[in-house]
Amino acid sequence: MEVISQKIKKLSEREMQCLYWAGQDKTLYETAQQLQLSPETIKRYRKFILHKLNCQTMTGALAIAFKEGIL
């Protein structure tokens, strides 16, 4: 569990915001509107999240976030 906590700490503020909105069942486009960013930027942030958390899907990333109590 300690390893996962260290991975979560590596997420930037924007990456955390993207993870939060994904956890609220928002689409990529809805998240882009909410954060006033382009959909391409959100795609890039999501890619960074998956890489940093060593996940294949956003579902996996969200599962980690829920286990860590950040969502």
Backbone as a ProteinNet text record, in pm:
[ID]
protein_1_A
[PRIMARY]
MEVISQKIKKLSEREMQCLYWAGQDKTLYETAQQLQLSPETIKRYRKFILHKLNCQTMTGALAIAFKEGIL
[TERTIARY]
82.4	0	86.3	201	292.6	337.1	362.3	406.1	298.3	173	62.4	52.6	66	59.5	165.1	284.1	391.1	355.8	290.7	250.1	144.5	48	-56.8	4.5	103.4	167.9	238.4	270.8	339.2	244.3	113.7	17.3	14.9	9	0.1	-141.1	-156.9	-289	-389.1	-349.2	-439.2	-472.3	-375.3	-401.2	-500.3	-486	-580.8	-720.5	-729.7	-859.5	-922.1	-843.6	-895.2	-942.2	-866.5	-904.4	-1034.5	-1046.9	-1168.7	-1290.8	-1280.7	-1396.3	-1428.1	-1327	-1352.5	-1429.3	-1395.1	-1464.8	-1607.7	-1638.4	-1774.3	-1852.9	-1797.7	-1859.9	-1872.6	-1777.3	-1776.4	-1694.6	-1741.3	-1668.2	-1546	-1462.6	-1344.9	-1387.2	-1491.2	-1537.3	-1599.8	-1674.7	-1732.1	-1622.2	-1520.4	-1407	-1335.9	-1317.2	-1252.3	-1330.8	-1462.2	-1545.5	-1532.9	-1539.2	-1533.9	-1402.5	-1292.1	-1159.9	-1115.5	-1201	-1172.4	-1041.7	-1029.7	-914.9	-965.8	-877.7	-918.4	-929	-1013	-1021.7	-885.9	-805.1	-672.4	-584.2	-596.9	-520.2	-564.7	-694.3	-746.5	-696.6	-696.4	-643	-498.5	-420.7	-279.9	-266.2	-346.7	-342.6	-380.7	-482.2	-523.7	-412.8	-343	-230.7	-121.9	-93.4	5	-38.8	-168.4	-222.4	-199.4	-235.4	-220	-74	14.3	157.3	207.1	173	222	167.3	44.3	-16.7	2.1	68.1	94.3	-36.1	-131.9	-262.7	-283.4	-367.7	-402.5	-526.7	-614.2	-740.6	-768.5	-857.6	-898.8	-974.6	-1041.1	-1109.5	-1009	-894.4	-789.4	-736.5	-718	-670.2	-772.2	-899.6	-1004.8	-1011.2	-990.3	-989.5	-878.9	-762.3	-651.4	-688.6	-746.3	-783.9	-886.2	-983.4	-1082.8	-1017.9	-929.7	-860.5	-777.6	-719.4	-635.9	-719.2	-850	-938.2	-930.9	-884	-876.3	-997.3	-1084.2	-1209.2	-1326.8
-119.7	0	125.4	117.8	232.3	273.7	175.4	204.9	282.8	242.9	312.5	455.2	475.4	610.3	700.2	647.3	725.8	761.5	670	696.6	806.4	801.4	903.1	1040.4	1047.6	1175.2	1236.2	1154.4	1204.4	1271.8	1256.3	1318.1	1469	1541.7	1687.7	1728.9	1855.6	1906.5	1885.1	1913.4	1894.5	1747.2	1660.4	1517.4	1472.2	1523.9	1491.4	1541.1	1659.9	1712.8	1624	1580.1	1490.4	1358.4	1307.5	1183.3	1202.9	1316.6	1348	1347.7	1419.5	1429.2	1295	1214.4	1078.8	998.8	1020.6	954.1	1001.8	1118.5	1172.4	1130.4	1034.8	979.7	1083.2	1175.6	1275.8	1223.4	1251.2	1210.8	1299.8	1260.7	1340.1	1482.2	1493.5	1624.5	1706.7	1642	1713.2	1762.1	1679.3	1719.6	1838.6	1835.7	1947	2076.1	2069.1	2187.8	2236	2145.3	2180	2249.8	2200.4	2254.9	2363.5	2391.7	2492.1	2461	2335.3	2287.8	2217.1	2190.5	2118.5	1968.9	1898.5	1753.5	1685	1736.1	1678	1690.4	1801.3	1820.1	1719.7	1697.1	1599.2	1459.4	1425.7	1296.1	1280.2	1386.3	1382.7	1362.8	1436.5	1420.1	1277.9	1223.5	1086.5	986.7	1010.4	924.1	930.4	1051.4	1068.2	994.6	1004.1	936.2	785.4	728.7	584.6	543	622.5	591	597.6	705.3	724	619.7	574.4	474.9	331.9	318.7	187.9	111.6	180.4	122	117	25.5	14.7	96.7	116.6	186.3	287.6	381.1	477.1	406.8	296.5	220.2	173.1	125.4	83.5	199.7	314.2	433.6	478.7	473.4	512.1	415.1	286.7	188.2	220.9	256.6	295.1	419.1	517.7	642.1	616.1	529.3	496.3	422.2	327.8	253.8	346.5	448.1	544.4	650.6	650.7	745.6	888.1	904.4	1040.6	1076.8	980	1008.6	966.2
0	0	0	64.3	69.8	-70	-156.5	-292.6	-366.9	-350.7	-416.5	-364.6	-235.7	-178.8	-240.4	-262.3	-323.9	-468	-538.7	-676.8	-681.5	-590.3	-585.3	-560.8	-474.6	-442.7	-563	-662.4	-782	-880.8	-860.2	-951.4	-930.2	-1041.2	-1033.4	-991.4	-961.4	-923.8	-1036.9	-1160	-1274.6	-1294.4	-1276.6	-1289.3	-1182.7	-1061.8	-954.8	-990.2	-1050.1	-1090.6	-1197.3	-1293	-1397.1	-1337.4	-1243.1	-1175.5	-1097.8	-1030.6	-955.6	-1048.3	-1160.8	-1250.2	-1315.7	-1341.6	-1392	-1287	-1161	-1051	-1033.1	-1087.9	-1084.5	-1208.8	-1283.2	-1403.9	-1515.5	-1521.7	-1628.7	-1745.5	-1864.8	-1984.4	-2001.8	-2094.1	-2127	-2166.2	-2245.9	-2293.3	-2181	-2092.9	-1978.4	-1884.3	-1865.3	-1781.9	-1844.1	-1974.7	-2045.2	-2024.7	-2035.7	-2013.6	-1869.8	-1776.1	-1634.2	-1599.2	-1655.1	-1623.4	-1721.8	-1818.6	-1921.8	-1994.5	-2034.5	-2110	-2234.9	-2328.5	-2448.6	-2418	-2493.7	-2475.8	-2495.6	-2586.3	-2609	-2484.7	-2414.5	-2291.2	-2185.7	-2176	-2079.9	-2115.5	-2245	-2287.8	-2242.6	-2256.8	-2217.7	-2066.4	-1988.5	-1843	-1803.1	-1868.4	-1836.4	-1868.7	-1978.4	-2015.1	-1907.6	-1857.6	-1750.7	-1624	-1591.4	-1472.7	-1483.9	-1598.2	-1618.2	-1605.6	-1663	-1655.7	-1511	-1440.9	-1304.1	-1207.5	-1230.7	-1141.9	-1192.3	-1307.2	-1366.6	-1390.8	-1453.8	-1484	-1635	-1676.8	-1818.2	-1852.7	-1753.9	-1778.7	-1668	-1697	-1594.9	-1483.1	-1513.9	-1409.3	-1304.6	-1350.1	-1257.8	-1175.7	-1240.8	-1170.6	-1066.6	-1102	-1007.7	-889.8	-916.9	-807.7	-707.7	-757.2	-668.7	-589.3	-656.5	-589.3	-478.6	-504.9	-402.4	-285.5	-314.3	-208.2	-120.5	-182.7	-110	-37.9	-65	2.3	-49.8	-172.9	-226.8	-310.9	-335.7	-407.6	-322.8
[MASK]
+++++++++++++++++++++++++++++++++++++++++++++++++++++++++++++++++++++++

